[in-house]
Short mmCIF file of C-alpha atoms and ligand atoms in Angstrom, two decimals:
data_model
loop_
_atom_site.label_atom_id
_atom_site.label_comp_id
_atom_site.label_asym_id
_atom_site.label_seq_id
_atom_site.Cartn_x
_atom_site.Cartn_y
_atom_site.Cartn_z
CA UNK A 13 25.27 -32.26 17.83
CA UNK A 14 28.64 -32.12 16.81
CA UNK A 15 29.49 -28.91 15.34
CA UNK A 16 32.44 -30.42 13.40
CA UNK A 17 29.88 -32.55 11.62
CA UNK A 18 29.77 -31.80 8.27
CA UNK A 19 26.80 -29.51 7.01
CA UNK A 20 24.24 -30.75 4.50
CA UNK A 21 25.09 -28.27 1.87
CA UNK A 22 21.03 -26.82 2.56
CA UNK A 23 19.37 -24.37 0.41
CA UNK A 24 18.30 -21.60 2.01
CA UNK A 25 14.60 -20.75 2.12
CA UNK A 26 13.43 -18.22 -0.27
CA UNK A 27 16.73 -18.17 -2.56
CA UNK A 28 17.05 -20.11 -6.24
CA UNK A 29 16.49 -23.70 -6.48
CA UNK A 30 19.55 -25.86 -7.95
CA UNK A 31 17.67 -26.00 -10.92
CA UNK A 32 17.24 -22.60 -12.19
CA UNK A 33 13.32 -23.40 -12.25
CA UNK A 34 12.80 -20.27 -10.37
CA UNK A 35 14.59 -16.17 -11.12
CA UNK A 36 16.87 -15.02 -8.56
CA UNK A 37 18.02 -11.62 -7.25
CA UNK A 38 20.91 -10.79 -8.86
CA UNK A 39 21.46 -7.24 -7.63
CA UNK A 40 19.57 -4.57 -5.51
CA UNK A 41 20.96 -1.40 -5.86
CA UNK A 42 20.66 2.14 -4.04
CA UNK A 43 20.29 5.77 -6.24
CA UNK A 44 20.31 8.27 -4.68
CA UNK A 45 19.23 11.49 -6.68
CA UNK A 46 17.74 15.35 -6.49
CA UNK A 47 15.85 16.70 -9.16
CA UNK A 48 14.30 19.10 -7.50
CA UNK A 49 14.21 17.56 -3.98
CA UNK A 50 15.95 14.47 -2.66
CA UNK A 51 15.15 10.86 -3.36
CA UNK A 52 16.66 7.21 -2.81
CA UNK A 53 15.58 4.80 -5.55
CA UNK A 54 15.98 0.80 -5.38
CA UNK A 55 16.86 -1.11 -8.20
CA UNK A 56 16.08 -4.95 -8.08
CA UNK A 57 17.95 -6.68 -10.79
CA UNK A 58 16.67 -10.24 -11.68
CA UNK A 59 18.82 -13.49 -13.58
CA UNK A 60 15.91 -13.19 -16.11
CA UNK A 61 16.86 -9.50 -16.45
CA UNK A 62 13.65 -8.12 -14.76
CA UNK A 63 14.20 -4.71 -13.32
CA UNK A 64 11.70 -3.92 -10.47
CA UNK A 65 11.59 0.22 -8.89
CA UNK A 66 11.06 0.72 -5.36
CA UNK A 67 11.28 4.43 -3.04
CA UNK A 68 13.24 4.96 -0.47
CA UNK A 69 13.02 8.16 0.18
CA UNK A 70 12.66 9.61 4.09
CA UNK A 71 12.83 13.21 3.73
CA UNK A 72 16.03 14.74 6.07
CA UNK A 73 17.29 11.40 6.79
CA UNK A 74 17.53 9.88 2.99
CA UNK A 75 21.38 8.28 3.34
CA UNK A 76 20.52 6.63 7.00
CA UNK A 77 18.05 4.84 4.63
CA UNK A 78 20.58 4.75 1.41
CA UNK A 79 22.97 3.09 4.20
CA UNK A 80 20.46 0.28 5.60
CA UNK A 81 19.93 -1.09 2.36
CA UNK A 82 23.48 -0.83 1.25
CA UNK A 83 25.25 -2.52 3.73
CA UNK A 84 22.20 -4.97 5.48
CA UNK A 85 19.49 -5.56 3.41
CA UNK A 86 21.02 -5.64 -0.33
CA UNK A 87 23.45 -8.12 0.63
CA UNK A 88 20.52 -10.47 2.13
CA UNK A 89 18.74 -10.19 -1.62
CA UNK A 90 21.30 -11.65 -3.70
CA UNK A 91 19.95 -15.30 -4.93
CA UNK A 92 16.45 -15.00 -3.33
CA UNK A 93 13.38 -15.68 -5.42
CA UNK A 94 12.06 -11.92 -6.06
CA UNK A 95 8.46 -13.85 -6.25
CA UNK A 96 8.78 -14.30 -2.98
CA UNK A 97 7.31 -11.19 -1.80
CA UNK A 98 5.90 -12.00 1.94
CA UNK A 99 8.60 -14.33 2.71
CA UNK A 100 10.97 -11.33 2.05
CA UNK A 101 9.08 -8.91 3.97
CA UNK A 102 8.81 -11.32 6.82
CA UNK A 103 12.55 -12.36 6.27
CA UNK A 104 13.04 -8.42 6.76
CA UNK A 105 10.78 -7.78 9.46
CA UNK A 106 11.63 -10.70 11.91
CA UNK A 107 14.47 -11.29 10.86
CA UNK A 108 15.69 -7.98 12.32
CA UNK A 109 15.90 -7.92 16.11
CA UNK A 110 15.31 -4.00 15.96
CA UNK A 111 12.18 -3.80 14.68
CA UNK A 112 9.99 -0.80 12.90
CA UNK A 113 10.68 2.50 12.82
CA UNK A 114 10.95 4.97 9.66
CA UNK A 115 14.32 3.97 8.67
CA UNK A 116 13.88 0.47 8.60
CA UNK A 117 10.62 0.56 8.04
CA UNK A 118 11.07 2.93 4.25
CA UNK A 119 14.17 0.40 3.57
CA UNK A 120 11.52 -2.54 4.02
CA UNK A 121 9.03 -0.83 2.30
CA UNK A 122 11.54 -0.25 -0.73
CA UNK A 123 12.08 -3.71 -1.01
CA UNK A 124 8.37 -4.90 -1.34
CA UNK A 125 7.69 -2.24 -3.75
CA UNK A 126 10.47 -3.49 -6.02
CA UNK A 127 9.42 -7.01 -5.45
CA UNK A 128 5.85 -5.99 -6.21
CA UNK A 129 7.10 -4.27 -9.30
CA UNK A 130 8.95 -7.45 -10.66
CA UNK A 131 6.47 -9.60 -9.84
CA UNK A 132 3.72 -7.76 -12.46
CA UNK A 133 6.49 -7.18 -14.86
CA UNK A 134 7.27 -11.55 -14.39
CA UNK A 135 3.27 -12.01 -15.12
CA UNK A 136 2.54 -8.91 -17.20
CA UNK A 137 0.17 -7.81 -15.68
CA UNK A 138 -0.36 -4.12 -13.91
CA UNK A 139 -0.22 -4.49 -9.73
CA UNK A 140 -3.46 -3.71 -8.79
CA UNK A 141 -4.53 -7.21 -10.93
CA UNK A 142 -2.57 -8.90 -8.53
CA UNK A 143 -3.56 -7.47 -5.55
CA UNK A 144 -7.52 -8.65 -6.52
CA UNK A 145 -8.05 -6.48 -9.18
CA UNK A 146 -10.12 -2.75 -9.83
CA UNK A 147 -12.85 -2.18 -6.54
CA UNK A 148 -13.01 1.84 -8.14
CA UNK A 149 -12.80 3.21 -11.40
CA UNK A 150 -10.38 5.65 -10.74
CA UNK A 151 -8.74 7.10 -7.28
CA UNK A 152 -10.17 10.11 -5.91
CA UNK A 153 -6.95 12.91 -5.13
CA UNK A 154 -6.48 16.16 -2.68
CA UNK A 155 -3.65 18.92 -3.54
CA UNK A 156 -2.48 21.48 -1.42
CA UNK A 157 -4.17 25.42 -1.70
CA UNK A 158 -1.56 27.75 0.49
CA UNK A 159 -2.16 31.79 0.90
CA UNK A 160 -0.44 34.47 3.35
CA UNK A 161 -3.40 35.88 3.74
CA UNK A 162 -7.10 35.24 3.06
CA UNK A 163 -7.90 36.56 -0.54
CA UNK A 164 -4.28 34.91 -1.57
CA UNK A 165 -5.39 31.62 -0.09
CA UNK A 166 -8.92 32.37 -2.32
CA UNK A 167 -6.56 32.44 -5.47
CA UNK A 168 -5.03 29.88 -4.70
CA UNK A 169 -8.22 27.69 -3.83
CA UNK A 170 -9.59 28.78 -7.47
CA UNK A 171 -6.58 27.67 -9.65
CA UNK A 172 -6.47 24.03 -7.59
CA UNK A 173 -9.98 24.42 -9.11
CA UNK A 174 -9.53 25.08 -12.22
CA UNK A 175 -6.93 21.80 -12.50
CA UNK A 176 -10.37 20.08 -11.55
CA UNK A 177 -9.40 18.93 -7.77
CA UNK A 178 -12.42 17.98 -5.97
CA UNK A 179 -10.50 18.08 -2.65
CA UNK A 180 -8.19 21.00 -1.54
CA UNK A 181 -6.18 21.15 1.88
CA UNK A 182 -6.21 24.92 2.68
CA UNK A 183 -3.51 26.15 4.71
CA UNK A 184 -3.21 29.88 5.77
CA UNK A 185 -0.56 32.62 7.15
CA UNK A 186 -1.08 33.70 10.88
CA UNK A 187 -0.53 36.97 11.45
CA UNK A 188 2.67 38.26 13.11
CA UNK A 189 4.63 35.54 12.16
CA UNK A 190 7.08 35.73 9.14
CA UNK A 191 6.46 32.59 8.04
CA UNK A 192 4.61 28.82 8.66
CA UNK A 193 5.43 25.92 7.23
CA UNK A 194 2.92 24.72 4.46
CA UNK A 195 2.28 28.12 3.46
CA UNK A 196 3.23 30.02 0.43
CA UNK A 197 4.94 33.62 0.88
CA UNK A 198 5.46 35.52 -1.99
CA UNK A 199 5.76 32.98 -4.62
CA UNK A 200 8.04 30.77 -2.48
CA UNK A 201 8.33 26.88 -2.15
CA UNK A 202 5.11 26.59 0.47
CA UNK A 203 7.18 23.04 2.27
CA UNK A 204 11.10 23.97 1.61
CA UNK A 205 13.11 21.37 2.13
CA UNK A 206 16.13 24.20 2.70
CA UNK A 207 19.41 23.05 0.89
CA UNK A 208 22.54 23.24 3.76
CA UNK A 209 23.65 21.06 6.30
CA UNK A 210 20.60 22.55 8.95
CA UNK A 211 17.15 23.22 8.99
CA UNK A 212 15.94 26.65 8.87
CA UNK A 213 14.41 27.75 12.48
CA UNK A 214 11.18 29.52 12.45
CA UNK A 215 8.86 31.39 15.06
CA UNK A 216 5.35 29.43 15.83
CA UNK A 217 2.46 30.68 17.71
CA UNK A 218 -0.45 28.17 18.56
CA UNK A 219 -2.42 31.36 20.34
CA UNK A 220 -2.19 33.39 17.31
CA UNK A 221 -3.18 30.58 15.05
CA UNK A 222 -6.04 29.18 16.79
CA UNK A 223 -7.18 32.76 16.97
CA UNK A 224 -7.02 33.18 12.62
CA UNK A 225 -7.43 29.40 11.34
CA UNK A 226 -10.71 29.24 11.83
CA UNK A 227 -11.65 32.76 10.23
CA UNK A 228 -9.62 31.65 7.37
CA UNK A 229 -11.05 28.56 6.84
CA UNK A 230 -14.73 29.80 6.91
CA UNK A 231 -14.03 32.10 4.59
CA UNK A 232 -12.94 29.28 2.34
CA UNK A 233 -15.95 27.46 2.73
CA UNK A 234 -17.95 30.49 1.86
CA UNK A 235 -15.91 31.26 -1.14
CA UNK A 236 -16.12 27.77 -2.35
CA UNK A 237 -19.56 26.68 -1.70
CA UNK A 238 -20.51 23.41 0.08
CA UNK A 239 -19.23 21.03 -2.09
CA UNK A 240 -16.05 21.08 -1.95
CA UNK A 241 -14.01 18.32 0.13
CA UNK A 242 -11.96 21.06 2.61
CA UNK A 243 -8.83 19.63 4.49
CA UNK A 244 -6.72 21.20 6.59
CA UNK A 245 -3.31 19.90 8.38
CA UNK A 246 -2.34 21.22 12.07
CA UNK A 247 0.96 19.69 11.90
CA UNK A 248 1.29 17.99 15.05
CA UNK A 249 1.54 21.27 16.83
CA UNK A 250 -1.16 21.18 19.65
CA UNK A 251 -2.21 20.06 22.76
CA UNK A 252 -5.38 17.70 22.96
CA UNK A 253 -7.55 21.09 24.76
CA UNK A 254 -6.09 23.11 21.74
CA UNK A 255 -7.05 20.39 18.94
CA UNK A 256 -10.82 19.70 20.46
CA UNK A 257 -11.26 23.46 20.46
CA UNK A 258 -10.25 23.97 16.83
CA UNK A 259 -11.97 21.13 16.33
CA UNK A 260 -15.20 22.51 17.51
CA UNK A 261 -14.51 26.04 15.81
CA UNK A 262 -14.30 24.33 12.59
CA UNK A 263 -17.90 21.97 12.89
CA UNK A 264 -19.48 24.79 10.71
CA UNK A 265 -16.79 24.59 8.01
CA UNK A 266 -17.62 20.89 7.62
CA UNK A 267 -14.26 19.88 7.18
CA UNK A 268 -13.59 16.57 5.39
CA UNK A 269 -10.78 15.90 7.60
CA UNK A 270 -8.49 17.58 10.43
CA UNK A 271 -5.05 16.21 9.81
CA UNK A 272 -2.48 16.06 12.63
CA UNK A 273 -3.70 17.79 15.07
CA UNK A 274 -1.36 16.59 18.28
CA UNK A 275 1.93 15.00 17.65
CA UNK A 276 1.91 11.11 17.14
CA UNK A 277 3.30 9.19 20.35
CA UNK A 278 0.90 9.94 22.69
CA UNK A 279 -2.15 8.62 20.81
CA UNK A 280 -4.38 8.46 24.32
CA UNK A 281 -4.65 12.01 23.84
CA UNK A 282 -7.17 11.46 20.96
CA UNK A 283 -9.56 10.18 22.66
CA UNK A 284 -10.16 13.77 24.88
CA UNK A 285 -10.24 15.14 20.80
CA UNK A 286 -12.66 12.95 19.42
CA UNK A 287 -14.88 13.89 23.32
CA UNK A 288 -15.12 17.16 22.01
CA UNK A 289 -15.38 17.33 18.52
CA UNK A 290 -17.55 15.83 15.47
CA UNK A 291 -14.56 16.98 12.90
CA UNK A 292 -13.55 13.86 10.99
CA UNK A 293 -9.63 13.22 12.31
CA UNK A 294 -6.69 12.03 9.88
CA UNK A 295 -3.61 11.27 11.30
CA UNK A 296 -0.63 8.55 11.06
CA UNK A 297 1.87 9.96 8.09
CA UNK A 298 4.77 9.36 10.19
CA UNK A 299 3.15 6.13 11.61
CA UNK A 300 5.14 2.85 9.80
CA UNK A 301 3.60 -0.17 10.85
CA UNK A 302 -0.14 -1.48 11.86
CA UNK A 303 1.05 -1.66 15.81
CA UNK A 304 0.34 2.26 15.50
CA UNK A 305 -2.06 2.40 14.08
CA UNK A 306 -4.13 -0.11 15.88
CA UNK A 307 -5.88 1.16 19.06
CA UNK A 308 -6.85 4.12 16.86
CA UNK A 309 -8.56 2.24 14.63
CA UNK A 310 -9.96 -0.22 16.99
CA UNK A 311 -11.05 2.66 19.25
CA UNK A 312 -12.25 4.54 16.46
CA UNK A 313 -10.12 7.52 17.45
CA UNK A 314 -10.05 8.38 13.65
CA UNK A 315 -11.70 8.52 10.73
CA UNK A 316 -8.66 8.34 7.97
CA UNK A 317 -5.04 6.64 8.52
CA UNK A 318 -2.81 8.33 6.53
CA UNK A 319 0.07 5.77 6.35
CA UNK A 320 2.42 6.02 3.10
CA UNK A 321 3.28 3.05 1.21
CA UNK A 322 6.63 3.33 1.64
CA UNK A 323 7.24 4.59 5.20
CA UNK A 324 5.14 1.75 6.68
CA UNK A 325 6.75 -1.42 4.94
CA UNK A 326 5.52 -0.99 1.33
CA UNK A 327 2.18 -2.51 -0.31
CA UNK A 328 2.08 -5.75 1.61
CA UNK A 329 1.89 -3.97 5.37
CA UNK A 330 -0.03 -1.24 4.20
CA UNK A 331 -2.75 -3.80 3.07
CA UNK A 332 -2.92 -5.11 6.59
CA UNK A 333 -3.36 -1.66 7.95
CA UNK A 334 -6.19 -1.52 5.32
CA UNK A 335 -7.52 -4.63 6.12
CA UNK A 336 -7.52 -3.57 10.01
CA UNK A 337 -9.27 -0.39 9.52
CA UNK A 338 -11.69 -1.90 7.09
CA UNK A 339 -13.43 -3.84 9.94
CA UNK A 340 -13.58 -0.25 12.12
CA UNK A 341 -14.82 1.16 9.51
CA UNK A 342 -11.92 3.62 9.31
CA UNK A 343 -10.85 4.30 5.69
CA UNK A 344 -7.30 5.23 4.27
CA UNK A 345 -5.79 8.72 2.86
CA UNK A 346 -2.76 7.47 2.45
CA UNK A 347 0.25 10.72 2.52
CA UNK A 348 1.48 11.25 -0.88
CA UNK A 349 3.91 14.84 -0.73
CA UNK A 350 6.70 15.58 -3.36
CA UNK A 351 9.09 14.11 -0.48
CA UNK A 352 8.13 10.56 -1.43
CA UNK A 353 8.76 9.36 -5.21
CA UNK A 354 6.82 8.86 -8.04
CA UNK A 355 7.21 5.80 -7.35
CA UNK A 356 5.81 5.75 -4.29
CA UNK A 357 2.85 7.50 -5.70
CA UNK A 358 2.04 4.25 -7.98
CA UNK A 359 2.61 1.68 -5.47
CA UNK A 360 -0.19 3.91 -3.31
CA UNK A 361 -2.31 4.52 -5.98
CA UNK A 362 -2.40 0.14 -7.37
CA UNK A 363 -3.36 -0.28 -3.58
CA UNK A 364 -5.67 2.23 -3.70
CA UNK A 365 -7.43 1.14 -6.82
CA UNK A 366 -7.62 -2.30 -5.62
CA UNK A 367 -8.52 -1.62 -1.42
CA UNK A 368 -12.68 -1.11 -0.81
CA UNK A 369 -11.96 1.26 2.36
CA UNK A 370 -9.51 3.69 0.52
CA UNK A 371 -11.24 7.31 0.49
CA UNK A 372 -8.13 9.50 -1.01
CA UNK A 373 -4.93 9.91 -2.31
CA UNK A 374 -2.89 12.80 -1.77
CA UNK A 375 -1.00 14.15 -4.46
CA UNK A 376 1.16 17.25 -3.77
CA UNK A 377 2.63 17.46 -7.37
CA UNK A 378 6.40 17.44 -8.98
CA UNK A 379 8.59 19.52 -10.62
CA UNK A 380 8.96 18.62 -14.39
CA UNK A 381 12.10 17.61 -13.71
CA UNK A 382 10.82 14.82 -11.19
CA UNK A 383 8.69 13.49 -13.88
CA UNK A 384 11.50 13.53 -16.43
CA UNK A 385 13.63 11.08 -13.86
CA UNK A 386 10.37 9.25 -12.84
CA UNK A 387 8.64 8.31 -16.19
CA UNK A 388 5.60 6.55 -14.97
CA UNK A 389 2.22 5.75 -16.10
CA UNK A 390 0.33 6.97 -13.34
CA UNK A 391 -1.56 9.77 -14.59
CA UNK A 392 -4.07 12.68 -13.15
CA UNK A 393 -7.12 14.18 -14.61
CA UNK A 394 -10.28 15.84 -13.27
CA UNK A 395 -9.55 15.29 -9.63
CA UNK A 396 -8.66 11.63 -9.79
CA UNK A 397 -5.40 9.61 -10.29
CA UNK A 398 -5.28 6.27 -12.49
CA UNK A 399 -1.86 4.09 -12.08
CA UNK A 400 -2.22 3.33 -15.42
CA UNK A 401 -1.69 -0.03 -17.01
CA UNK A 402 1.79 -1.16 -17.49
CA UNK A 403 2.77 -4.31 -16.03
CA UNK A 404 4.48 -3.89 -12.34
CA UNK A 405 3.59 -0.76 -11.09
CA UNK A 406 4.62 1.17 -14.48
CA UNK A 407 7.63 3.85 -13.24
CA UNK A 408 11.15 3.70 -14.67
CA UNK A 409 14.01 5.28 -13.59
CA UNK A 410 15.84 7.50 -16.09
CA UNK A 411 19.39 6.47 -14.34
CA UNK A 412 21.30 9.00 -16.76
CA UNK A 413 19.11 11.64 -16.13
CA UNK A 414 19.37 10.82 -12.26
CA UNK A 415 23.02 10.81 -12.37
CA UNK A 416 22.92 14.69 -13.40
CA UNK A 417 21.29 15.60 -9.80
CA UNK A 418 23.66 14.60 -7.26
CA UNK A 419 22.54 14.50 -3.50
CA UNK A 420 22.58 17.32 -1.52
CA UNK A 421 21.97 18.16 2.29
CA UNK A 422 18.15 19.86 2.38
CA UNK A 423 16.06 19.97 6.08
CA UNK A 424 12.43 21.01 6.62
CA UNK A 425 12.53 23.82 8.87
CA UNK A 426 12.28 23.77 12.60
CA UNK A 427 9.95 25.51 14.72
CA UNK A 428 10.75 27.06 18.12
CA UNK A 429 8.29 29.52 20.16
CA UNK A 430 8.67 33.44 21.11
CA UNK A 431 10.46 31.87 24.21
CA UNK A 432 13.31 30.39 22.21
CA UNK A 433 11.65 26.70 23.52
CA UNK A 434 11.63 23.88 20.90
CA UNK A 435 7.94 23.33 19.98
CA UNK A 436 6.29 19.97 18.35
CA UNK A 437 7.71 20.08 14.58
C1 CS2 B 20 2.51 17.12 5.08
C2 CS2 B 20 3.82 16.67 4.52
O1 CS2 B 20 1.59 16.26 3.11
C3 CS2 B 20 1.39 16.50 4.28
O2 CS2 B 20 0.34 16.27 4.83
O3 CS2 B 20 2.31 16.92 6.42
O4 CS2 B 20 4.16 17.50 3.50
C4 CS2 B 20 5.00 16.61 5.50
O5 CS2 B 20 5.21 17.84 6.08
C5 CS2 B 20 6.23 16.18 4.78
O6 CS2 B 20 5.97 15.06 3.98
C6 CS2 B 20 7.35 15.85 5.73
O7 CS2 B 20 8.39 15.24 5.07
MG1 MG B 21 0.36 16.19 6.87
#
């Protein structure tokens, strides 16, 4: 071929035909804003003047995301057809030589949201119709219970109660340490994302909370009666003989799940947990695409995959995962804290109304002010969330409002052990 030759002047796949028969991307634009915590909004901006919402948001790392879309994804929208919703996720995905990860991964995820977000607003119709329509009535939702010590935890339990949660995640103090992460002292923020350009450092000790989780968590289970669905998160922090023994101490509680209990990479290390322990096991928040989630589910090394709709490539991946784990008979709890959007929150909860093998949503709650920048239809009552109605997946952006809550640095705290020694975050 001779590369003077003239070029046909092609189309390329996926943008507007010469006819105007189909919209085009006209814009996609980054926000980046912090009421109350930081977040990094999308903004998909249509010829036909349809505006579609996706998250962004990867808490402690929310510009390296701001930054990918910016300068190498927003570029790549301008004149595609936003109907084209797989093609673009492919385009993404493939087209990428350095694939997955969270960064890319949330940035990909953004964009299908936003897509998926236009596309009900083109058709007018809410996104969970799309994706197959209602399996469920409503979604079934967990919140967080956090005390210092027992009878605070109790309190705590009771008022999640009261709000009508079903499902409570109970996380405790251990004693001799000044403070662990997830857990409420004295009125505090119970998962500070410290503002200031580094992450707190705190003390952790595995010994001294293996010794009082388990105390603490039967006494919840006593308290509350056996209804209840109990969770409770380990945070990545312990070694597979560690995890199968907590595990085992916590049969009696009949937990509904136990979240995180080693860190992530080394997923072989399951299988010694699941050996030793009946517990049902949720892990897979920082997981972002199906290829991590697959010899779990396939070796039915858990019971829940907690993937977020955002972090792991938006609806469109997530329904693979779904679709994977349905056959193993694995079911999703997808990871829903204040970190993520409220945006993210409806994209998870139009998949979850609309996915047979989704068990749970978590639902951590926002400051008013969140919901005030976020105006969405999703709503919560009695222990369940609805995503409500409006075409797309019903969040706008209050871009004014955002504009009065500039960025600023915030970390999650960092956990080292009496030694001084980094330990598993
Ligand atoms: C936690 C999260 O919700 C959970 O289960 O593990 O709050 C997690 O610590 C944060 O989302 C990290 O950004
Ligand atoms: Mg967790």
């Amino acid at each position: 071929m001779n590369p003077a030759s003239p070029a046909a002047p092609a189309r390329r796949p996926g943008t507007r035909a010469a006819s105007g028969a189909r919209d085009s991307v006209v814009a996609a634009e980054v926000l980046v804003t912090s009421p109350g915590r930081n977040y990094v909004a999308l903004k998909i901006t249509t010829a036909e003047g349809l505006v579609g919402w996706g998250d962004a948001t990867l808490n402690g790392r929310e510009l390296a995301v701001a930054a990918y879309l910016r300068d190498h994804v927003a570029p790549l929208l301008v004149g595609r057809d936003p109907a084209r919703v797989e093609d673009t996720w492919q385009y993404l995905y493939r087209g990428a030589y350095w694939r997955r990860g969270p960064v890319t991964m949330t940035a990909v995820g953004a964009v299908d949201l936003a897509l998926w977000d236009i596309k009900g607003k083109a058709t007018g119709q809410p996104v969970y119709q799309l994706l197959g329509g209602a399996v469920r009535d409503r979604i079934l939702t967990y919140t967080h219970a956090t005390g210092w010590d027992v009878p605070e935890l109790l309190d705590s339990l009771d008022a999640r109660r009261e709000q009508g949660f079903r499902a409570v995640r109970a996380q405790t103090g251990v004693p001799g340490l000044d403070t662990v992460y997830g857990v409420s002292r004295g009125g505090a923020a119970y998962e500070p994302a410290g503002r200031g350009a580094a992450p707190a450092e705190e003390i952790w000790d595995t010994d001294a909370y293996l010794r009082h989780a388990p105390r603490a968590l039967a006494a919840v289970r006593e308290h509350a009666g056996p209804e209840l669905k109990l969770l409770h998160d380990a945070h990545h922090r312990l070694t597979p003989g560690e995890a199968a023994r907590l595990g085992r101490s916590l049969e009696e509680v009949d937990l509904f799940w136990l979240e995180d209990v080693t860190p992530a990479e080394n997923q072989e290390v399951l299988r010694h947990v699941r050996r030793h322990t009946t517990a049902p096991l949720a892990i897979g928040e920082v997981f972002n695409t199906v290829w991590e989630c697959q010899s779990l589910i396939t070796e039915q090394l858990i019971d829940y995959v907690r993937t977020c709709v955002t972090h792991a490539g938006g609806i469109s991946h997530l329904r693979r995962i779904a679709a994977l784990a349905e056959i193993w008979q694995v079911k999703l709890g997808p990871h829903g804290p204040s970190d993520v959007s409220p945006v993210a929150l409806a994209a998870s909860l139009h998949t979850g109304l609309a996915t047979p093998n989704f068990a749970i949503q978590e639902y951590m709650g926002y400051e008013p002010r969140t919901h005030e920048v976020f105006r969405h239809d999703w709503s919560y009552a009695d222990g369940y969330l609805h995503p409500g109605d409006a075409p797309g997946l019903g969040v706008e952006v209050d871009e004014a409002l955002a504009a009065r809550f500039p960025y600023e640095p915030a970390y999650l705290p960092v956990a080292r052990r009496r030694d001084g020694s980094m330990t598993d975050w």
